[in-house]
Short mmCIF file of C-alpha atoms in Angstrom, two decimals:
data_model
loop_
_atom_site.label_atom_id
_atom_site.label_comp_id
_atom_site.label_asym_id
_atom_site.label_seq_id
_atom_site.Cartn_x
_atom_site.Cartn_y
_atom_site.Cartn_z
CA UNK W 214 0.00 0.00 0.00
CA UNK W 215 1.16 3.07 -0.83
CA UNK W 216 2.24 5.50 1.97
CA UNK W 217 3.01 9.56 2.20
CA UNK W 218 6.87 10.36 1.65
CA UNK W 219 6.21 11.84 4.62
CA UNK W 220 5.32 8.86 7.29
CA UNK W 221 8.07 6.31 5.36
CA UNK W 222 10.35 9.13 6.74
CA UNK W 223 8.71 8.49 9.83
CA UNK W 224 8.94 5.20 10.04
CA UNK W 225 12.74 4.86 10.12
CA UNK W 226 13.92 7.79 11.74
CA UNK W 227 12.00 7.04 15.30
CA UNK W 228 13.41 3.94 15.85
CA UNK W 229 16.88 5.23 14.91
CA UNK W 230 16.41 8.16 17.50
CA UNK W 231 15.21 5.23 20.34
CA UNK W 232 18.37 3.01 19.22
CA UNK W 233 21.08 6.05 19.58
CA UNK W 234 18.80 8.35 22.08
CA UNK W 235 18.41 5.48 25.23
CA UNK W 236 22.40 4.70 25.44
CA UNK W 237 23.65 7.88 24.74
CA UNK W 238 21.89 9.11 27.52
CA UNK W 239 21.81 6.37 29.86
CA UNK W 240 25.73 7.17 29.44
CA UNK W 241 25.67 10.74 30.13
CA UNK W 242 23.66 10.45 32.93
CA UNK W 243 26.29 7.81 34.37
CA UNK W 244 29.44 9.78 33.67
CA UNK W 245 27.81 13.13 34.84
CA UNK W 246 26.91 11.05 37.96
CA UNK W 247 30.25 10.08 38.90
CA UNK W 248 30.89 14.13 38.70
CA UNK W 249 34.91 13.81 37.65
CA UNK W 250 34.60 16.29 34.51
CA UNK W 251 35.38 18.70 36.41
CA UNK W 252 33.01 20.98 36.44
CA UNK W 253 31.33 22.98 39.46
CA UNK W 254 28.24 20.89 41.42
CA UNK W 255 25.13 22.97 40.14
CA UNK W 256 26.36 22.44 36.56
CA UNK W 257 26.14 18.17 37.26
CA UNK W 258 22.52 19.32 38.55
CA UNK W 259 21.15 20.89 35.55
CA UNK W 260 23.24 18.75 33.10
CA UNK W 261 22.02 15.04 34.76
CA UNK W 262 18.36 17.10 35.02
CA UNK W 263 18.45 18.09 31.28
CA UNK W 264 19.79 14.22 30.46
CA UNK W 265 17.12 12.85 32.46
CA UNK W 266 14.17 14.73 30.61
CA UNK W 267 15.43 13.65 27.23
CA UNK W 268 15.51 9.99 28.44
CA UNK W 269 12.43 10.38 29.53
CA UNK W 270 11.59 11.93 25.89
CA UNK W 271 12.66 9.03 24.19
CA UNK W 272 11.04 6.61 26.32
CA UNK W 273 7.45 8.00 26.60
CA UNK W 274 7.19 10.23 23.52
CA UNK W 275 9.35 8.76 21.01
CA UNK W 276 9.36 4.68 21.89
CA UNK W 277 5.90 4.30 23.32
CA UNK W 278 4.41 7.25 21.83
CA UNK W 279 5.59 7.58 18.23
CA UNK W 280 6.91 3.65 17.38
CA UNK W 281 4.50 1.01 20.04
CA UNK W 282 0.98 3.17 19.56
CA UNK W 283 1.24 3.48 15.86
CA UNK W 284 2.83 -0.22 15.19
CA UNK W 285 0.40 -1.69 17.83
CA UNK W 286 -2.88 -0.08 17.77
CA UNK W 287 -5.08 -2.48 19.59
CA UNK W 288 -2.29 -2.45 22.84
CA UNK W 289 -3.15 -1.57 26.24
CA UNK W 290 -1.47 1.86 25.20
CA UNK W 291 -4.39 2.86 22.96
CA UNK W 292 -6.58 2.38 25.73
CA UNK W 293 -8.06 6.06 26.36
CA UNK W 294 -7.00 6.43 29.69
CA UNK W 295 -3.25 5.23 29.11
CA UNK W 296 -3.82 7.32 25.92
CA UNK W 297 -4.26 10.15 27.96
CA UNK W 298 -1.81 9.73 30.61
CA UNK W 299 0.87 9.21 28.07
CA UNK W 300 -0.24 12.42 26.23
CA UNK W 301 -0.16 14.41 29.45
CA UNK W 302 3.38 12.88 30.03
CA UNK W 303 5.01 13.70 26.43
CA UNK W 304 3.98 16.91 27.05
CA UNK W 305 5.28 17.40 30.80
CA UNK W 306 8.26 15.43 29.56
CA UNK W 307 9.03 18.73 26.81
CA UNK W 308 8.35 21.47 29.70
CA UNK W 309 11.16 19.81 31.60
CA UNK W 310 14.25 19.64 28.77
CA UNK W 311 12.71 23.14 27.52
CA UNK W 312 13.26 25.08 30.79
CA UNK W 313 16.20 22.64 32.51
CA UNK W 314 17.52 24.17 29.23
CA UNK W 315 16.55 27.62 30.20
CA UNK W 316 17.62 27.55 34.04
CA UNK W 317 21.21 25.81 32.91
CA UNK W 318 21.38 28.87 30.53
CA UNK W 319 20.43 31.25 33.77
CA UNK W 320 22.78 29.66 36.28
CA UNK W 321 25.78 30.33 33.74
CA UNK W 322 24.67 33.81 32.64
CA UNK W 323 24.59 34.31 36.88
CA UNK W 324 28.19 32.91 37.29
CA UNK W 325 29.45 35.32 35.08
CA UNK W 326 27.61 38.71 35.23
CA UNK W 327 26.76 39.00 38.49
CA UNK W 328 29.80 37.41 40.78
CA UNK W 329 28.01 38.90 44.30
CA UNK W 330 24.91 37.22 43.31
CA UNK W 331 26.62 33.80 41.94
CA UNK W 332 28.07 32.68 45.23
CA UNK W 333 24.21 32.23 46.42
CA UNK W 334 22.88 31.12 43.49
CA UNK W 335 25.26 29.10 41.89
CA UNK W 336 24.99 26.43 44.20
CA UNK W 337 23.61 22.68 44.08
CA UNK W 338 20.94 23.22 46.63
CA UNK W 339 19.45 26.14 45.17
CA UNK W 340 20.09 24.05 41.52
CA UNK W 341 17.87 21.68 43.09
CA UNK W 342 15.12 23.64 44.23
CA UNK W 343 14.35 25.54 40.79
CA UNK W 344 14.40 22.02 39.05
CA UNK W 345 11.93 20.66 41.65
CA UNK W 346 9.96 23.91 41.40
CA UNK W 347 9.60 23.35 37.49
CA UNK W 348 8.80 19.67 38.17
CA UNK W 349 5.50 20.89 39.84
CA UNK W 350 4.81 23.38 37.54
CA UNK W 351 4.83 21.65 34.36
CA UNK W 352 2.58 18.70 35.92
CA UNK W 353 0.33 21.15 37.10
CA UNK W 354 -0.07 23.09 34.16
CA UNK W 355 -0.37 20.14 31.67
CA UNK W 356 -3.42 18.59 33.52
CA UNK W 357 -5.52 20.43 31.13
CA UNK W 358 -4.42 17.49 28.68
CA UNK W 359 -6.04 14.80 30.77
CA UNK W 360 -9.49 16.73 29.97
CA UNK W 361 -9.04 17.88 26.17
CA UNK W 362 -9.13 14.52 24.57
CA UNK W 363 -12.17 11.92 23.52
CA UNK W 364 -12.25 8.35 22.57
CA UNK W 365 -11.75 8.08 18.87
CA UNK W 366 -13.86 4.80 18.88
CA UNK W 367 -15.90 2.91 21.11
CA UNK W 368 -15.53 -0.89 20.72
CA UNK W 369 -17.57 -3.32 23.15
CA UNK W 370 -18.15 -0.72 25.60
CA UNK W 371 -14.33 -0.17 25.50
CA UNK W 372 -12.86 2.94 24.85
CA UNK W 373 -9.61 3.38 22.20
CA UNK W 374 -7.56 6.89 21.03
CA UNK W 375 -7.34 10.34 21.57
CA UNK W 376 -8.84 12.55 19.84
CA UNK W 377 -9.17 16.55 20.31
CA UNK W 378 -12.73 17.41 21.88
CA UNK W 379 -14.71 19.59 18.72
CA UNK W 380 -16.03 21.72 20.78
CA UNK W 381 -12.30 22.51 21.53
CA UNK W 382 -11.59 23.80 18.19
CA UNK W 383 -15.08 25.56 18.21
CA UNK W 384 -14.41 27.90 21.57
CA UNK W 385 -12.09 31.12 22.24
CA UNK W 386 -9.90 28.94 24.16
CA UNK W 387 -8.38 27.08 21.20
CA UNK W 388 -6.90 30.52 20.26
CA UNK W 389 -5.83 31.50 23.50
CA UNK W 390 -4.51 27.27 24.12
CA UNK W 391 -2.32 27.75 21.25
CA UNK W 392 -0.64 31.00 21.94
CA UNK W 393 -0.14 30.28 25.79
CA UNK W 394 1.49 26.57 24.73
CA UNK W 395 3.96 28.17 22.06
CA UNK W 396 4.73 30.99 24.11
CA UNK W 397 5.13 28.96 26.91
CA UNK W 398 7.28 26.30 25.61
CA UNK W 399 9.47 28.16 22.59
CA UNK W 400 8.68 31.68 22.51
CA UNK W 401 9.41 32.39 26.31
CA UNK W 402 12.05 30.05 26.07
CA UNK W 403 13.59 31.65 23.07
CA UNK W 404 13.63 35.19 24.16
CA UNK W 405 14.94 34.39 28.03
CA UNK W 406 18.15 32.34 26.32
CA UNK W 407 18.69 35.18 23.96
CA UNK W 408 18.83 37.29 26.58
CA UNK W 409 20.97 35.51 28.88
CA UNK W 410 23.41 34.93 26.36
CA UNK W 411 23.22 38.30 24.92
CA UNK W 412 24.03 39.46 28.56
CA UNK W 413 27.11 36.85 29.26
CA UNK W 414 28.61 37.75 25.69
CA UNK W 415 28.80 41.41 26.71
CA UNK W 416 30.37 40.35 30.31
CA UNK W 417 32.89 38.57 29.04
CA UNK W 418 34.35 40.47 26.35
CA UNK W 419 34.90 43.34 28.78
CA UNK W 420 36.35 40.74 31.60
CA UNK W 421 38.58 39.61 29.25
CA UNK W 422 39.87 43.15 27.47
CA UNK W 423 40.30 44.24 31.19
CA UNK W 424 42.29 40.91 32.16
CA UNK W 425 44.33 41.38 29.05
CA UNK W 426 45.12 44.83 30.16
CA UNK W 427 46.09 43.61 33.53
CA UNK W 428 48.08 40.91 32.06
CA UNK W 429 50.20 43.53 30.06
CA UNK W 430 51.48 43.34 26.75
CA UNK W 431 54.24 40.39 27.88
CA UNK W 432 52.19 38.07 28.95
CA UNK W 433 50.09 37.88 26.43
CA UNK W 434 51.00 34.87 24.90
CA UNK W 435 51.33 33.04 28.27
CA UNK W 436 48.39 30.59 28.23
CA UNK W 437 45.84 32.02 30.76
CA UNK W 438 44.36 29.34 32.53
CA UNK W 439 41.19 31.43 33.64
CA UNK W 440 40.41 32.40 30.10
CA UNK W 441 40.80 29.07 28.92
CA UNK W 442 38.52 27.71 31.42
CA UNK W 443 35.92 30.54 30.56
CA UNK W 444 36.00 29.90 26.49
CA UNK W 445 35.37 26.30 27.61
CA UNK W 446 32.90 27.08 29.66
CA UNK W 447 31.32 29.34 27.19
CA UNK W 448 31.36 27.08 24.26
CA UNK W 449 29.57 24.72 25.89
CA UNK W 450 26.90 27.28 27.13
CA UNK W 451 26.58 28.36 23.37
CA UNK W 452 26.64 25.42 21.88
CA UNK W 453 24.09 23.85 24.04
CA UNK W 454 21.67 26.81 23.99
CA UNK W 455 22.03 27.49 20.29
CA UNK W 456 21.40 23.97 18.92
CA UNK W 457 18.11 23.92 20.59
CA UNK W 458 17.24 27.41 19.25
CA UNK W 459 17.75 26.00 16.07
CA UNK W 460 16.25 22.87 16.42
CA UNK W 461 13.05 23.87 17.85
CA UNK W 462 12.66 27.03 15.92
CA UNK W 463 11.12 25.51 12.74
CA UNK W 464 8.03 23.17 14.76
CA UNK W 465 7.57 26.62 16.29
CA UNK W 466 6.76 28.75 13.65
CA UNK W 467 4.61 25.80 12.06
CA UNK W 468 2.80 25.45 14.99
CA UNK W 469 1.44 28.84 14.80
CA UNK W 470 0.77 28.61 11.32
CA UNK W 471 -0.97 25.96 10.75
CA UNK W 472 -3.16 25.91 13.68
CA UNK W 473 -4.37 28.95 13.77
CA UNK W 474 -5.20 28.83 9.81
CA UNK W 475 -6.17 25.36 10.21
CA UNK W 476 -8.51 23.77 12.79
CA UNK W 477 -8.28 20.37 10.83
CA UNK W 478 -4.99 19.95 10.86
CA UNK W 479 -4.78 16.85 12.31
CA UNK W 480 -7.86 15.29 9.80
CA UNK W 481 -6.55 16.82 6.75
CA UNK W 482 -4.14 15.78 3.59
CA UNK W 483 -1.03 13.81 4.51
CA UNK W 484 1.14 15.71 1.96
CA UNK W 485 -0.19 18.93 2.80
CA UNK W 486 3.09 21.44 2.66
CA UNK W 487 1.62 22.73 6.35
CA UNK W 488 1.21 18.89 7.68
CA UNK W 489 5.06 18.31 6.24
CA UNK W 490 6.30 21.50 7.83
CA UNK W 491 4.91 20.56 11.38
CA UNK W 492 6.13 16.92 11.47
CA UNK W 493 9.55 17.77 9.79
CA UNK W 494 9.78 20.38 12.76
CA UNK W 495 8.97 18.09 15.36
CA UNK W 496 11.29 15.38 13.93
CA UNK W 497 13.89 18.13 14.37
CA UNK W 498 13.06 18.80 18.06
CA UNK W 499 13.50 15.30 18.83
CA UNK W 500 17.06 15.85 17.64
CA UNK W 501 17.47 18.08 21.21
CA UNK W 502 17.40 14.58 23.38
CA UNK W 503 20.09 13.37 21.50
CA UNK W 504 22.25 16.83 20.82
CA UNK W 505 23.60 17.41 24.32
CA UNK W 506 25.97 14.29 24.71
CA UNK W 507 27.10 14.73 21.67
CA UNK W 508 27.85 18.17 22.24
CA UNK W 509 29.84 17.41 25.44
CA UNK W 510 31.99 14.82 23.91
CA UNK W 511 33.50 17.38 20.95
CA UNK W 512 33.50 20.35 23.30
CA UNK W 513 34.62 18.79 26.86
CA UNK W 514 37.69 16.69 27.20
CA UNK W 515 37.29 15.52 30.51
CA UNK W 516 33.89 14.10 29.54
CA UNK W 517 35.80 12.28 27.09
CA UNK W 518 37.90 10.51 28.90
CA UNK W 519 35.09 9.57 31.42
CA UNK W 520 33.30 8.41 28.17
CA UNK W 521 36.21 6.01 27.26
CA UNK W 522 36.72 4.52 30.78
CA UNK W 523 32.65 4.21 30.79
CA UNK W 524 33.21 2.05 27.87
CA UNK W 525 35.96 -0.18 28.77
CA UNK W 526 34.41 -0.59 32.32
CA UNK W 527 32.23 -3.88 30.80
CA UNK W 528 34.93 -5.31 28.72
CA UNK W 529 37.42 -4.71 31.76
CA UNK W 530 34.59 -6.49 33.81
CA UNK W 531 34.46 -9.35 31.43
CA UNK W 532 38.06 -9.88 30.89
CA UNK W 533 38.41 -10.32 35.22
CA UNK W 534 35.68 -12.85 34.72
CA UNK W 535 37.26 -14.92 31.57
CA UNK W 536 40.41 -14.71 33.62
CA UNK W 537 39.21 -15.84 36.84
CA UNK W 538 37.33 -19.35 35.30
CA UNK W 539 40.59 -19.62 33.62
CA UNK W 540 42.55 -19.93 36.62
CA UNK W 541 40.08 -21.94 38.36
#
């Protein structure tokens, strides 16, 4: 039968994001764990936090969500109530890597603009309060999922799918659902990382013209083990906050697009250029669960070698083993 370009594409790239998504994060969590990359405590905090949310990404949205629903569709997942629950989840699930994202972005722009201010809120206990605090929120402000959605089908007095309420699409609070869940999500998001880095950027380039000044004119090409430590520091900042700019920006704008022009979105034409446009976006934002270990391998060298000893660990493990029936 034939199927839409659009849901072949589909079809292999979620199980290639499960395969490569579960162990690269399983792994990151581990080494970040073990907290020998040397990096300050609340940074382990935010980085295990933001690890966590996209395991729990791949898990509930992408492997039960996106690959068991849609190849099994007469499970106990399609079930209205699990249907539900698991809806509610994906979407406290993306509140959670979206603003760990945001408050790792916060902590650093702290530590470097404001140095009074960073010694009491650059710490792991006060790392671990705004991550519990955004815990709460998101699960309280996604309940309004468990109540949007109706059974697509009734079969034998048992209820399957999800399906959007029509009187949803019919009231003022469609509009106003839309516009609070981008802004809440991306456009908030966006704007607040901006900012932050906008504000670190500045900070830095006059730290470091005044260090250099300081330094004097022979010293200069000394190595500067403070400035190192900050462009390292920085790069990783960047590099995490930018990717997910970039990755979430295009399921953004098609979000608004197409459903404020297009209350039927979800009924209408598989090759539609507006249906394309959403799902290519959102196969993008998936990208963000597995982005961040791959950004700390090329930009952090202690989280390299962590990585390789992670790695040997089993085989060193299984060599003892071989050895030890050997010699008895």
């Amino acid at each position: 039968m034939w199927k839409p370009a659009i849901l072949v594409m589909k079809d292999i790239y979620y199980p290639i994001v499960a395969a490569v998504g579960v162990p690269v994060n399983l792994v990151t969590i581990i080494i970040l764990s073990r907290r020998k990359c040397d990096l300050s405590k609340c940074i382990y905090v935010y980085m295990v936090a933001m690890a966590t949310a996209d395991l729990l990404i791949i898990f509930i949205n992408v492997i039960v969500g996106r690959i068991f629903i849609y190849q099994f569709p007469l499970s106990f997942l399609s079930y209205t109530t699990v249907c539900k629950i698991i809806i509610y989840i994906g979407n406290v699930n993306f509140d959670l890597s979206v603003w760990f994202t945001v408050s790792f972005t916060f902590d650093r722009s702290v530590a470097v603009c404001f140095q009074k201010f960073k010694a009491r809120y650059c710490t792991e206990r006060t790392a671990g309060v705004v991550i519990t605090v955004f815990c709460f929120l998101s699960f309280l402000k996604n309940i309004y999922f468990l109540f949007l959605y109706e059974p697509e089908q009734i079969i034998n007095n048992v209820q399957w799918g999800c399906k959007t309420k029509v009187e949803f699409f019919s009231s003022q609070l469609s509009a106003a659902y839309i516009w609070f869940q981008s802004t809440w999500v991306v456009w908030v998001p966006f704007t607040l990382i901006v900012s932050f880095n906008c504000s670190t950027i500045g900070r830095i380039s006059v730290a470091n013209r005044t260090r250099r000044k300081l330094r004097g004119n022979r010293s200069e090409n000394r190595s500067d083990s403070e400035m190192e430590n900050r462009r390292k520091s920085i790069i990783l900042l960047f590099t995490v906050s930018g990717s997910f700019i970039l990755l979430w920006l295009t399921v953004a704008v098609s979000f608004v697009a197409t459903r404020l022009t297009d209350t039927n979105y979800y009924r209408g034409d598989l090759t539609a250029p507006g249906y394309i446009a959403y799902e290519t976006g959102t196969c993008l934002k998936y990208l963000t669960c597995i982005q961040n270990p791959c950004i700390y391998v090329a930009t952090q060298r202690k989280f390299r070698e962590e990585l390789k000893n992670v790695l040997k660990y089993p085989w060193a493990v299984i060599l003892r083993l071989v050895r030890k029936c050997r010699y008895n």
